[in-house]
Coordinates of C-alpha atoms in Angstrom, one line a residue:
Chain A
M1 CA 173.6 140.8 45.5
K2 CA 171.5 138.4 47.5
Y3 CA 167.9 139.5 47.8
V4 CA 164.8 140.2 45.8
L5 CA 162.2 142.4 47.4
T6 CA 158.5 141.9 46.5
A7 CA 155.2 143.4 47.2
D8 CA 151.6 142.5 46.3
L9 CA 149.2 145.4 46.9
G10 CA 145.6 144.7 47.8
G11 CA 142.6 146.7 49.0
T12 CA 143.1 146.1 52.7
S13 CA 146.7 144.9 53.1
C14 CA 149.9 144.7 51.2
K15 CA 151.8 141.5 51.3
L16 CA 155.6 141.8 51.4
G17 CA 158.3 139.2 50.7
I18 CA 162.0 138.8 50.6
F19 CA 163.5 136.1 48.4
D20 CA 167.0 134.9 48.0
Q21 CA 168.7 134.9 44.5
E22 CA 167.5 131.3 43.9
L23 CA 164.0 132.7 44.4
E24 CA 163.4 130.8 47.7
L25 CA 161.1 132.8 50.0
I26 CA 163.0 133.9 53.1
E27 CA 160.5 136.2 54.9
K28 CA 156.9 137.3 54.3
W29 CA 154.7 139.7 56.2
R30 CA 151.8 142.1 55.7
I31 CA 151.2 145.8 56.3
P32 CA 147.8 147.4 56.2
T33 CA 147.0 149.6 53.2
G34 CA 143.7 151.3 53.9
I35 CA 143.5 155.1 54.1
N36 CA 147.0 156.1 53.0
S37 CA 147.6 158.2 49.9
E38 CA 149.6 156.5 47.2
T39 CA 152.9 158.3 48.2
E40 CA 152.4 157.5 51.9
L41 CA 151.7 153.9 51.1
L42 CA 154.7 153.4 48.9
K43 CA 156.8 155.2 51.6
E44 CA 155.5 152.7 54.2
I45 CA 156.4 149.8 51.9
A46 CA 160.0 151.2 51.5
T47 CA 160.3 151.7 55.3
S48 CA 159.0 148.2 56.0
F49 CA 161.5 146.7 53.6
Q50 CA 164.4 148.6 55.1
K51 CA 163.4 147.6 58.7
Q52 CA 163.3 143.9 57.6
L53 CA 166.6 144.2 55.8
E54 CA 168.1 145.7 59.0
K55 CA 166.7 142.8 61.1
M56 CA 168.5 140.5 58.6
E57 CA 171.7 142.5 59.1
S58 CA 171.5 143.5 55.4
N59 CA 170.7 146.6 53.3
V60 CA 169.6 147.7 49.9
D61 CA 173.1 147.3 48.5
E62 CA 172.6 143.5 48.8
C63 CA 169.3 143.7 46.8
I64 CA 168.8 143.0 43.1
G65 CA 165.5 145.0 42.8
I66 CA 161.9 145.3 43.7
G67 CA 158.9 143.6 42.0
I68 CA 155.5 144.9 42.8
G69 CA 151.9 143.9 41.9
V70 CA 149.1 146.4 41.8
P71 CA 145.4 145.7 41.5
G72 CA 144.6 147.8 38.4
P73 CA 145.8 148.6 34.9
V74 CA 149.6 148.8 34.7
N75 CA 151.6 150.1 31.8
F76 CA 154.3 147.4 32.0
K77 CA 156.9 149.4 30.1
D78 CA 157.0 152.5 32.3
G79 CA 155.6 151.1 35.5
V80 CA 152.8 153.6 35.7
V81 CA 149.4 152.5 37.2
N82 CA 146.3 154.1 35.8
G83 CA 143.3 154.0 38.1
A84 CA 143.7 151.4 40.8
V85 CA 140.2 151.9 42.1
N86 CA 140.4 149.2 44.8
L87 CA 143.2 151.2 46.4
G88 CA 141.4 154.5 46.0
W89 CA 144.0 155.7 43.6
K90 CA 142.6 158.2 41.1
G91 CA 144.5 158.8 37.8
K92 CA 148.0 157.8 37.1
V93 CA 150.6 156.9 39.8
D94 CA 154.2 156.4 38.8
V95 CA 154.8 153.4 41.1
K96 CA 158.1 152.6 39.5
G97 CA 159.5 156.2 39.7
I98 CA 158.3 156.8 43.3
L99 CA 159.5 153.5 44.7
S100 CA 162.9 153.5 42.9
N101 CA 163.6 157.0 44.2
L102 CA 162.7 155.9 47.8
M103 CA 164.7 152.8 47.7
N104 CA 167.4 153.6 45.2
L105 CA 166.7 150.2 43.5
E106 CA 165.4 149.1 40.2
V107 CA 161.6 148.5 40.3
I108 CA 159.3 146.5 38.0
V109 CA 155.6 146.8 38.2
D110 CA 152.8 144.6 36.9
N111 CA 149.1 143.9 37.5
D112 CA 148.5 141.7 40.5
A113 CA 146.6 139.0 38.6
N114 CA 149.4 138.7 36.1
L115 CA 151.9 138.3 38.9
A116 CA 149.9 135.6 40.6
A117 CA 149.7 133.8 37.3
L118 CA 153.5 134.1 36.8
G119 CA 154.1 132.8 40.4
E120 CA 151.9 129.8 39.8
Q121 CA 153.6 129.1 36.4
Y122 CA 157.1 129.4 37.9
K123 CA 156.9 127.9 41.4
G124 CA 153.4 126.6 41.7
A125 CA 151.2 124.2 39.8
G126 CA 152.7 125.2 36.5
K127 CA 156.0 123.8 37.5
N128 CA 157.9 126.1 35.2
Y129 CA 156.4 124.8 32.0
S130 CA 156.8 127.2 29.0
N131 CA 153.1 127.7 28.2
V132 CA 150.7 128.0 31.1
A133 CA 147.4 129.8 31.5
V134 CA 146.1 130.7 35.0
L135 CA 142.5 131.5 35.9
T136 CA 141.8 133.1 39.3
I137 CA 138.2 132.6 40.3
G138 CA 137.1 134.7 43.2
T139 CA 134.7 137.7 43.5
G140 CA 135.5 138.1 39.8
V141 CA 137.5 136.0 37.3
G142 CA 141.0 137.1 36.4
G143 CA 143.9 135.5 34.7
G144 CA 147.3 135.6 33.2
I145 CA 148.9 133.9 30.2
I146 CA 152.5 132.8 30.2
S147 CA 153.9 132.0 26.7
N148 CA 157.5 130.9 26.3
R149 CA 158.0 131.5 30.0
E150 CA 157.1 135.2 29.7
L151 CA 153.9 136.9 30.9
M152 CA 151.9 138.1 27.9
H153 CA 150.8 141.8 28.0
G154 CA 149.5 142.5 24.5
F155 CA 148.8 145.8 23.0
K156 CA 147.3 147.6 26.0
G157 CA 147.9 145.2 28.9
A158 CA 144.5 143.4 28.4
S159 CA 146.0 140.0 27.6
G160 CA 144.6 137.4 30.0
E161 CA 141.4 139.2 30.8
V162 CA 139.6 135.9 30.5
G163 CA 136.8 136.8 32.9
H164 CA 135.2 138.6 30.0
L165 CA 135.1 135.8 27.5
K166 CA 131.5 135.6 26.4
V167 CA 130.4 132.0 27.4
D168 CA 126.8 132.4 28.4
H169 CA 124.9 133.0 25.2
T170 CA 121.6 133.3 27.0
E171 CA 123.2 136.5 28.3
Q172 CA 121.1 136.3 31.5
F173 CA 123.4 138.3 33.7
Q174 CA 124.9 141.8 33.4
C175 CA 128.6 142.1 33.9
N176 CA 130.4 145.0 35.5
C177 CA 132.2 145.6 32.1
G178 CA 128.9 146.7 30.5
H179 CA 128.3 143.5 28.5
R180 CA 126.3 140.4 29.3
G181 CA 127.3 136.7 29.3
C182 CA 130.9 137.1 30.5
L183 CA 132.6 134.1 32.2
E184 CA 132.7 136.3 35.3
T185 CA 128.8 136.4 35.4
V186 CA 128.5 132.7 35.7
A187 CA 131.7 131.3 37.2
S188 CA 132.7 133.7 39.9
A189 CA 131.4 133.7 43.5
T190 CA 128.6 135.9 42.3
G191 CA 128.1 133.7 39.2
I192 CA 127.6 130.6 41.4
V193 CA 124.9 132.4 43.4
N194 CA 123.4 133.7 40.1
L195 CA 123.1 130.2 38.7
C196 CA 121.7 128.9 42.0
Y197 CA 118.8 131.3 42.0
D198 CA 118.3 130.5 38.3
F199 CA 118.0 126.7 38.9
Q200 CA 116.3 126.6 42.3
K201 CA 112.7 126.2 41.0
D202 CA 113.5 122.6 39.8
F203 CA 115.0 121.7 43.2
P204 CA 112.5 122.6 46.0
E205 CA 114.0 120.0 48.3
S206 CA 117.5 121.5 48.2
I207 CA 119.2 122.1 51.5
L208 CA 120.0 125.6 50.1
S209 CA 116.3 126.6 49.8
E210 CA 116.1 128.4 53.1
L211 CA 119.2 130.5 52.3
I212 CA 117.8 131.2 48.9
D213 CA 114.5 132.3 50.3
A214 CA 116.2 134.5 52.9
G215 CA 118.3 136.0 50.1
T216 CA 121.5 135.3 52.1
L217 CA 123.0 132.6 49.9
S218 CA 126.8 132.7 49.3
S219 CA 129.0 130.7 46.9
R220 CA 130.6 129.0 49.9
D221 CA 127.2 127.6 50.9
V222 CA 126.8 126.1 47.5
I223 CA 130.2 124.6 47.6
T224 CA 129.5 123.1 51.0
A225 CA 126.2 121.7 49.9
A226 CA 127.8 120.1 46.8
G227 CA 130.2 118.3 49.2
Q228 CA 127.0 116.9 50.8
K229 CA 125.7 115.9 47.4
D230 CA 122.9 118.4 47.3
P231 CA 121.4 118.0 43.8
L232 CA 120.9 121.7 43.2
A233 CA 124.5 122.5 44.3
L234 CA 125.8 119.7 42.1
K235 CA 123.9 120.9 39.1
V236 CA 125.1 124.5 39.6
L237 CA 128.8 123.4 39.9
N238 CA 128.4 121.2 36.9
K239 CA 127.2 124.2 34.9
V240 CA 129.9 126.4 36.3
G241 CA 132.4 123.7 35.2
Y242 CA 130.9 123.8 31.7
F243 CA 131.3 127.5 31.4
I244 CA 134.9 127.4 32.8
A245 CA 135.7 124.5 30.3
L246 CA 134.3 126.7 27.5
G247 CA 136.5 129.6 28.6
L248 CA 139.5 127.3 28.7
S249 CA 138.6 126.0 25.2
Y250 CA 139.0 129.6 23.8
I251 CA 142.3 130.0 25.5
A252 CA 143.4 126.6 24.2
S253 CA 142.7 127.4 20.6
V254 CA 144.4 130.8 20.8
V255 CA 147.6 130.1 22.7
N256 CA 147.6 126.3 23.3
P257 CA 149.1 126.1 26.8
S258 CA 150.2 122.8 28.3
H259 CA 148.8 123.6 31.7
F260 CA 145.7 125.4 33.0
V261 CA 146.0 126.4 36.6
I262 CA 142.8 127.3 38.5
G263 CA 143.1 129.4 41.6
G264 CA 141.2 131.8 43.8
G265 CA 138.5 131.4 46.4
V266 CA 136.1 129.5 44.3
S267 CA 138.7 126.9 43.5
D268 CA 138.4 125.8 47.1
A269 CA 135.4 123.8 45.8
G270 CA 138.4 121.6 44.9
H271 CA 137.8 118.4 43.0
I272 CA 134.1 118.6 42.5
L273 CA 134.5 121.7 40.4
L274 CA 137.8 120.7 38.9
D275 CA 136.5 117.2 37.8
S276 CA 133.5 118.9 36.2
V277 CA 135.9 121.2 34.2
I278 CA 138.2 118.3 33.3
S279 CA 135.4 116.1 32.0
Q280 CA 133.8 118.8 29.9
F281 CA 136.9 120.4 28.5
P282 CA 137.5 117.8 25.7
T283 CA 133.8 118.0 24.7
V284 CA 134.1 121.7 23.7
T285 CA 137.8 122.0 22.6
F286 CA 139.4 121.5 19.2
P287 CA 141.0 118.1 19.8
P288 CA 144.6 119.0 18.8
A289 CA 144.5 121.9 21.3
A290 CA 143.1 119.7 24.0
E291 CA 145.6 116.9 23.6
G292 CA 147.8 116.2 26.6
I293 CA 146.6 119.3 28.5
N294 CA 146.7 119.4 32.3
I295 CA 144.0 121.2 34.2
V296 CA 145.2 121.6 37.9
L297 CA 144.4 123.5 41.0
A298 CA 146.7 126.4 42.1
E299 CA 149.3 125.6 44.8
L300 CA 150.6 128.9 46.2
G301 CA 147.4 130.4 47.5
N302 CA 147.9 134.1 48.5
D303 CA 151.7 133.8 48.1
A304 CA 151.4 133.5 44.3
G305 CA 151.7 137.3 43.8
I306 CA 155.0 137.7 45.6
Y307 CA 156.4 134.6 43.9
G308 CA 155.5 136.2 40.5
A309 CA 157.0 139.5 41.6
A310 CA 160.2 137.8 42.4
R311 CA 160.3 135.9 39.1
L312 CA 159.7 139.2 37.2
V313 CA 162.7 140.7 38.9
E314 CA 164.8 137.7 37.9
Q315 CA 163.6 138.0 34.3
Y316 CA 163.8 141.8 33.8
I317 CA 166.4 143.2 36.3
K318 CA 169.9 142.1 35.8
Chain B
M1 CA 175.0 136.3 1.9
K2 CA 172.4 137.9 -0.2
Y3 CA 169.4 135.7 -0.6
V4 CA 166.6 134.1 1.3
L5 CA 164.9 131.1 -0.3
T6 CA 161.2 130.5 0.4
A7 CA 158.6 127.9 -0.4
D8 CA 154.9 127.7 0.4
L9 CA 153.6 124.2 -0.3
G10 CA 150.0 123.7 -1.3
G11 CA 147.8 120.8 -2.5
T12 CA 148.1 121.5 -6.2
S13 CA 151.2 123.8 -6.5
C14 CA 154.2 125.0 -4.5
K15 CA 154.9 128.7 -4.6
L16 CA 158.6 129.5 -4.5
G17 CA 160.3 132.9 -3.8
I18 CA 163.7 134.5 -3.6
F19 CA 164.1 137.5 -1.3
D20 CA 167.1 139.8 -0.8
Q21 CA 168.5 140.3 2.7
E22 CA 166.2 143.3 3.2
L23 CA 163.4 140.9 2.6
E24 CA 162.4 142.5 -0.7
L25 CA 160.9 139.9 -3.1
I26 CA 163.1 139.4 -6.1
E27 CA 161.6 136.5 -7.9
K28 CA 158.5 134.3 -7.4
W29 CA 157.2 131.3 -9.4
R30 CA 155.3 128.1 -9.0
I31 CA 155.9 124.4 -9.6
P32 CA 153.1 121.8 -9.6
T33 CA 153.0 119.4 -6.6
G34 CA 150.4 116.8 -7.4
I35 CA 151.5 113.2 -7.5
N36 CA 155.1 113.3 -6.3
S37 CA 156.3 111.5 -3.2
E38 CA 157.5 113.8 -0.4
T39 CA 161.2 113.1 -1.3
E40 CA 160.6 113.7 -5.0
L41 CA 158.7 116.9 -4.3
L42 CA 161.4 118.3 -2.0
K43 CA 164.1 117.3 -4.6
E44 CA 162.1 119.3 -7.3
I45 CA 162.0 122.3 -5.0
A46 CA 165.7 122.1 -4.5
T47 CA 166.4 121.7 -8.2
S48 CA 164.0 124.6 -9.0
F49 CA 165.8 126.9 -6.5
Q50 CA 169.2 125.9 -8.0
K51 CA 168.1 126.7 -11.5
Q52 CA 166.7 130.1 -10.5
L53 CA 169.9 130.9 -8.7
E54 CA 171.9 130.0 -11.8
K55 CA 169.7 132.3 -13.9
M56 CA 170.6 135.0 -11.4
E57 CA 174.3 134.1 -11.7
S58 CA 174.3 133.1 -8.1
N59 CA 174.4 129.9 -6.0
V60 CA 173.7 128.5 -2.5
D61 CA 176.8 130.1 -1.1
E62 CA 175.1 133.4 -1.4
C63 CA 172.0 132.2 0.5
I64 CA 171.2 132.7 4.2
G65 CA 168.8 129.8 4.4
I66 CA 165.4 128.3 3.4
G67 CA 162.0 129.0 5.0
I68 CA 159.2 126.6 4.0
G69 CA 155.5 126.4 4.9
V70 CA 153.6 123.1 4.8
P71 CA 149.8 122.6 5.1
G72 CA 149.7 120.4 8.1
P73 CA 150.9 120.0 11.7
V74 CA 154.6 120.9 12.0
N75 CA 156.9 120.4 15.0
F76 CA 158.5 123.8 14.8
K77 CA 161.6 122.8 16.8
D78 CA 162.7 119.9 14.7
G79 CA 161.0 120.7 11.4
V80 CA 159.2 117.4 11.1
V81 CA 155.7 117.4 9.5
N82 CA 153.2 114.9 10.8
G83 CA 150.4 114.0 8.4
A84 CA 150.1 116.7 5.7
V85 CA 146.9 115.1 4.4
N86 CA 146.4 117.7 1.6
L87 CA 149.8 116.7 0.1
G88 CA 149.0 113.0 0.5
W89 CA 151.8 112.7 3.0
K90 CA 151.2 109.9 5.5
G91 CA 153.1 109.8 8.8
K92 CA 156.1 111.9 9.7
V93 CA 158.3 113.7 7.1
D94 CA 161.6 115.3 8.1
V95 CA 161.3 118.3 5.8
K96 CA 164.1 120.2 7.6
G97 CA 166.5 117.2 7.4
I98 CA 165.7 116.2 3.8
L99 CA 165.8 119.8 2.4
S100 CA 168.9 120.9 4.3
N101 CA 170.8 117.8 3.0
L102 CA 169.7 118.5 -0.6
M103 CA 170.7 122.1 -0.5
N104 CA 173.4 122.3 2.1
L105 CA 171.6 125.2 3.8
E106 CA 169.8 125.8 7.1
V107 CA 166.1 125.2 6.8
I108 CA 163.2 126.3 9.0
V109 CA 159.7 124.8 8.6
D110 CA 156.3 126.0 9.9
N111 CA 152.7 125.5 9.2
D112 CA 151.4 127.4 6.1
A113 CA 148.7 129.3 7.9
N114 CA 151.3 130.5 10.5
L115 CA 153.6 131.7 7.8
A116 CA 150.8 133.6 6.0
A117 CA 150.0 135.3 9.3
L118 CA 153.7 136.2 9.9
G119 CA 153.9 137.5 6.3
E120 CA 150.9 139.8 6.8
Q121 CA 152.2 141.0 10.2
Y122 CA 155.6 141.8 8.9
K123 CA 155.1 143.2 5.4
G124 CA 151.3 143.3 4.9
A125 CA 148.4 144.8 6.7
G126 CA 150.0 144.3 10.1
K127 CA 152.8 146.8 9.3
N128 CA 155.2 145.1 11.6
Y129 CA 153.3 145.9 14.8
S130 CA 154.3 143.7 17.7
N131 CA 151.0 142.1 18.5
V132 CA 148.9 141.0 15.5
A133 CA 146.3 138.2 15.0
V134 CA 145.5 137.0 11.4
L135 CA 142.4 135.1 10.4
T136 CA 142.4 133.4 7.0
I137 CA 138.9 132.7 5.9
G138 CA 138.5 130.4 2.9
T139 CA 137.2 126.8 2.6
G140 CA 138.0 126.6 6.3
V141 CA 139.1 129.2 8.9
G142 CA 142.8 129.3 9.9
G143 CA 144.9 131.8 11.7
G144 CA 148.1 132.8 13.3
I145 CA 149.0 134.9 16.3
I146 CA 152.1 137.1 16.5
S147 CA 153.1 138.2 20.0
N148 CA 156.1 140.4 20.6
R149 CA 156.9 140.1 16.8
E150 CA 157.1 136.3 17.1
L151 CA 154.8 133.6 15.9
M152 CA 153.1 131.8 18.8
H153 CA 153.2 128.0 18.6
G154 CA 152.1 126.9 22.1
F155 CA 152.5 123.5 23.6
K156 CA 151.8 121.3 20.5
G157 CA 151.6 123.9 17.7
A158 CA 147.8 124.4 18.0
S159 CA 148.2 128.1 18.8
G160 CA 146.1 130.2 16.4
E161 CA 143.6 127.4 15.5
V162 CA 140.9 130.0 15.7
G163 CA 138.6 128.2 13.2
H164 CA 137.5 126.0 16.1
L165 CA 136.5 128.6 18.6
K166 CA 132.9 127.7 19.5
V167 CA 130.8 130.7 18.4
D168 CA 127.5 129.2 17.3
H169 CA 125.8 128.0 20.5
T170 CA 122.9 126.7 18.6
E171 CA 125.4 124.1 17.3
Q172 CA 123.5 123.8 14.1
F173 CA 126.4 122.6 11.9
Q174 CA 128.9 119.7 12.3
C175 CA 132.6 120.7 12.0
N176 CA 135.3 118.5 10.5
C177 CA 137.0 118.5 13.9
G178 CA 134.2 116.4 15.3
H179 CA 132.5 119.2 17.4
R180 CA 129.7 121.5 16.5
G181 CA 129.4 125.3 16.5
C182 CA 133.0 126.1 15.4
L183 CA 133.7 129.4 13.7
E184 CA 134.6 127.4 10.6
T185 CA 131.0 126.1 10.4
V186 CA 129.5 129.5 10.1
A187 CA 132.2 131.9 8.7
S188 CA 134.0 129.9 6.0
A189 CA 132.9 129.6 2.4
T190 CA 130.9 126.5 3.5
G191 CA 129.6 128.4 6.5
I192 CA 128.2 131.2 4.3
V193 CA 126.3 128.7 2.3
N194 CA 125.1 126.9 5.5
L195 CA 123.7 130.2 6.8
C196 CA 122.1 131.0 3.5
Y197 CA 120.1 127.8 3.4
D198 CA 119.2 128.4 7.1
F199 CA 117.8 131.9 6.5
Q200 CA 116.2 131.4 3.0
K201 CA 112.6 130.7 4.1
D202 CA 112.3 134.3 5.3
F203 CA 113.5 135.7 2.0
P204 CA 111.5 134.0 -0.8
E205 CA 112.2 137.0 -3.1
S206 CA 116.0 136.7 -2.9
I207 CA 117.9 136.6 -6.1
L208 CA 119.6 133.6 -4.7
S209 CA 116.4 131.5 -4.5
E210 CA 117.0 129.8 -7.8
L211 CA 120.6 128.7 -6.9
I212 CA 119.4 127.6 -3.5
D213 CA 116.6 125.5 -5.0
A214 CA 119.1 124.0 -7.5
G215 CA 121.5 123.2 -4.7
T216 CA 124.3 124.9 -6.5
L217 CA 124.8 128.0 -4.3
S218 CA 128.4 129.1 -3.6
S219 CA 129.7 131.6 -1.1
R220 CA 130.8 133.8 -4.1
D221 CA 127.2 134.0 -5.2
V222 CA 126.2 135.2 -1.8
I223 CA 129.0 137.8 -1.8
T224 CA 128.0 139.0 -5.3
A225 CA 124.3 139.2 -4.2
A226 CA 125.2 141.2 -1.1
G227 CA 127.0 143.7 -3.4
Q228 CA 123.6 144.0 -5.2
K229 CA 121.9 144.6 -1.8
D230 CA 120.0 141.4 -1.8
P231 CA 118.4 141.2 1.7
L232 CA 119.1 137.5 2.2
A233 CA 122.7 137.9 1.3
L234 CA 123.1 141.0 3.5
K235 CA 121.5 139.2 6.4
V236 CA 123.9 136.2 6.0
L237 CA 127.0 138.4 5.8
N238 CA 125.8 140.4 8.8
K239 CA 125.5 137.1 10.8
V240 CA 128.9 135.9 9.5
G241 CA 130.3 139.3 10.6
Y242 CA 128.8 138.7 14.1
F243 CA 130.4 135.3 14.4
I244 CA 133.8 136.6 13.2
A245 CA 133.5 139.5 15.7
L246 CA 132.8 137.0 18.5
G247 CA 135.8 135.0 17.5
L248 CA 137.9 138.1 17.5
S249 CA 136.6 139.0 20.9
Y250 CA 138.0 135.8 22.3
I251 CA 141.4 136.4 20.8
A252 CA 141.3 140.0 22.1
S253 CA 140.7 139.0 25.7
V254 CA 143.4 136.3 25.6
V255 CA 146.2 138.0 23.7
N256 CA 145.1 141.6 23.2
P257 CA 146.6 142.3 19.7
S258 CA 146.6 145.8 18.3
H259 CA 145.7 144.6 14.8
F260 CA 143.3 141.9 13.4
V261 CA 144.1 141.1 9.8
I262 CA 141.4 139.2 7.8
G263 CA 142.5 137.4 4.7
G264 CA 141.5 134.4 2.5
G265 CA 139.0 134.0 -0.3
V266 CA 136.0 135.0 1.8
S267 CA 137.6 138.3 2.7
D268 CA 137.1 139.2 -1.0
A269 CA 133.6 140.1 0.2
G270 CA 135.6 143.2 1.2
H271 CA 134.0 146.1 3.0
I272 CA 130.5 144.7 3.3
L273 CA 131.8 141.9 5.6
L274 CA 134.6 143.9 7.1
D275 CA 132.2 146.7 8.1
S276 CA 129.9 144.2 9.7
V277 CA 132.8 142.8 11.8
I278 CA 134.0 146.2 12.8
S279 CA 130.6 147.4 13.9
Q280 CA 129.8 144.3 16.0
F281 CA 133.3 143.8 17.5
P282 CA 132.9 146.4 20.3
T283 CA 129.4 145.1 21.2
V284 CA 130.8 141.7 22.2
T285 CA 134.4 142.5 23.4
F286 CA 135.7 143.5 26.9
P287 CA 136.1 147.3 26.4
P288 CA 139.8 147.5 27.5
A289 CA 140.6 144.7 25.0
A290 CA 138.7 146.4 22.2
E291 CA 140.2 149.9 22.7
G292 CA 142.2 151.2 19.8
I293 CA 142.1 147.9 17.9
N294 CA 142.4 147.9 14.1
I295 CA 140.5 145.4 12.0
V296 CA 141.8 145.4 8.5
L297 CA 141.9 143.3 5.3
A298 CA 145.0 141.3 4.4
E299 CA 147.2 142.9 1.7
L300 CA 149.6 140.2 0.4
G301 CA 147.1 137.7 -1.0
N302 CA 148.8 134.5 -2.0
D303 CA 152.2 135.9 -1.4
A304 CA 151.7 136.1 2.3
G305 CA 153.2 132.6 2.9
I306 CA 156.5 133.3 1.2
Y307 CA 156.9 136.6 2.9
G308 CA 156.3 134.8 6.2
A309 CA 158.8 132.2 5.3
A310 CA 161.4 134.9 4.5
R311 CA 160.7 136.6 7.8
L312 CA 161.2 133.3 9.7
V313 CA 164.6 132.8 8.1
E314 CA 165.5 136.4 9.2
Q315 CA 164.4 135.7 12.8
Y316 CA 165.8 132.2 13.3
I317 CA 168.8 131.7 10.9
K318 CA 171.7 133.9 11.5

């Protein structure tokens, strides 16, 4: 028993990885997802694993199990995915059953955001501390909570859905979830653009004005402009930092993690945004829950998901 | 091994209980706390247990261990309490060490609010479900989170400090924690009175006007007036219900419990307040985290703490 097989399914490609039993990454590669049905896609993953094992002059008998992350709601106990819309999967797909039949190996399935969180906690910026919360800020805001070194799932798998903490009580922007004021509406890539349009009238001299007028502004433009000390961009990132800090304050009072890890595309804004979160967090958080807390940037980038998948195999498949 | 000894320390009295090994309560009684030093108080507890065991024609050899709840910050691992101000304890007190020396039994110590939560989860309104959050609403707002049937403690024991979730973004009222807008400022006994003073000018006909003018209004008056359909009292409890619902929404998105249990003196407002929370919870909560959730009143009253202490002995002392 030497190897742990891992997969992180996304809308356009699936990242695959093989780890050794010390959870060191040996190989990683990608295959396209796209137009395949769920069964075809899972078959391709199995075939791709088998080819790679052959290359390594190994086979499934030398593997401990498979960990796989799927973008959608997962029943962690039975490994069934229910409505992974970004993959075009309708209804329930028994990922665990299908993949373990194909490979003759034990399979464990979890939500992709949860696995990215677990990867960061174990091998990334969380440095294997017991209690870590991870926020992934990209197109939306996702997350995962690790308590006593285990991923929290809760009653129906909604633990760590921190993008929908209500932080904007002006409720300016509608969220995809149907409510208003969610963290995702003011701290995601879309949220940054939302706030920029909102604040622009006070900053006619901003270098972003042209993009705003043309309606082509992206969050990346705002981040770049903040690097150039554009006052509008700085004000927006400061406000985004406040909303993230407020979201973290809720997580802190509920589960009191020692580390908050912030990842995802928006975290590329790096220290401007991070500093804004760090400076505002103590002003909104119950002091005993803020004491000694570290707020840091994620370290594993797009590999976080396969690291988390490998860790899950280590924890649940003996 | 037949018995579990339990204690729930409070500012004026200490509740003691003896359970059998099926965690059925056999005896409960109280001793005054008051002016004793910490060592004297723990000695009195030990003596009181021994007397009761004698009455039962038993002794410590027939006991599994002692569980004790203390109102203050507890280091769960080493059983040391650091600054239980309501007991007049300054600095650190090694409750576990002192009590286990006195009784020659294993001792486990936790915060009183945590134990009340565990008691409700195990034998009360939580009916031993795996994931339960308990809010205790009295003079302040406390709580405890049970995940996978275990109390959460977090990095420094601040898990479940839900009284300090920022829910009132008008930040009208100062909280004892130094911040403004905490759940405790608008949903505790004090919070109910705060909101009543705030809303009174729109309700000159309220039956509470006289008490308001005299400055003697209590939360109990507001609850009684709501039972008599006084419009001011109903408006206040509706707003309190909103703030509690918002606090629950944060807990729901972070840990996704199946049951919320609401206890403490203010929950005596019973179904008027509970109905207000239940009806507003789905309007502020991420739908997947709200789905199938039960919001119920606590069932064990003042016995919750000793039930929780007994459960903790069952879980941690073999």
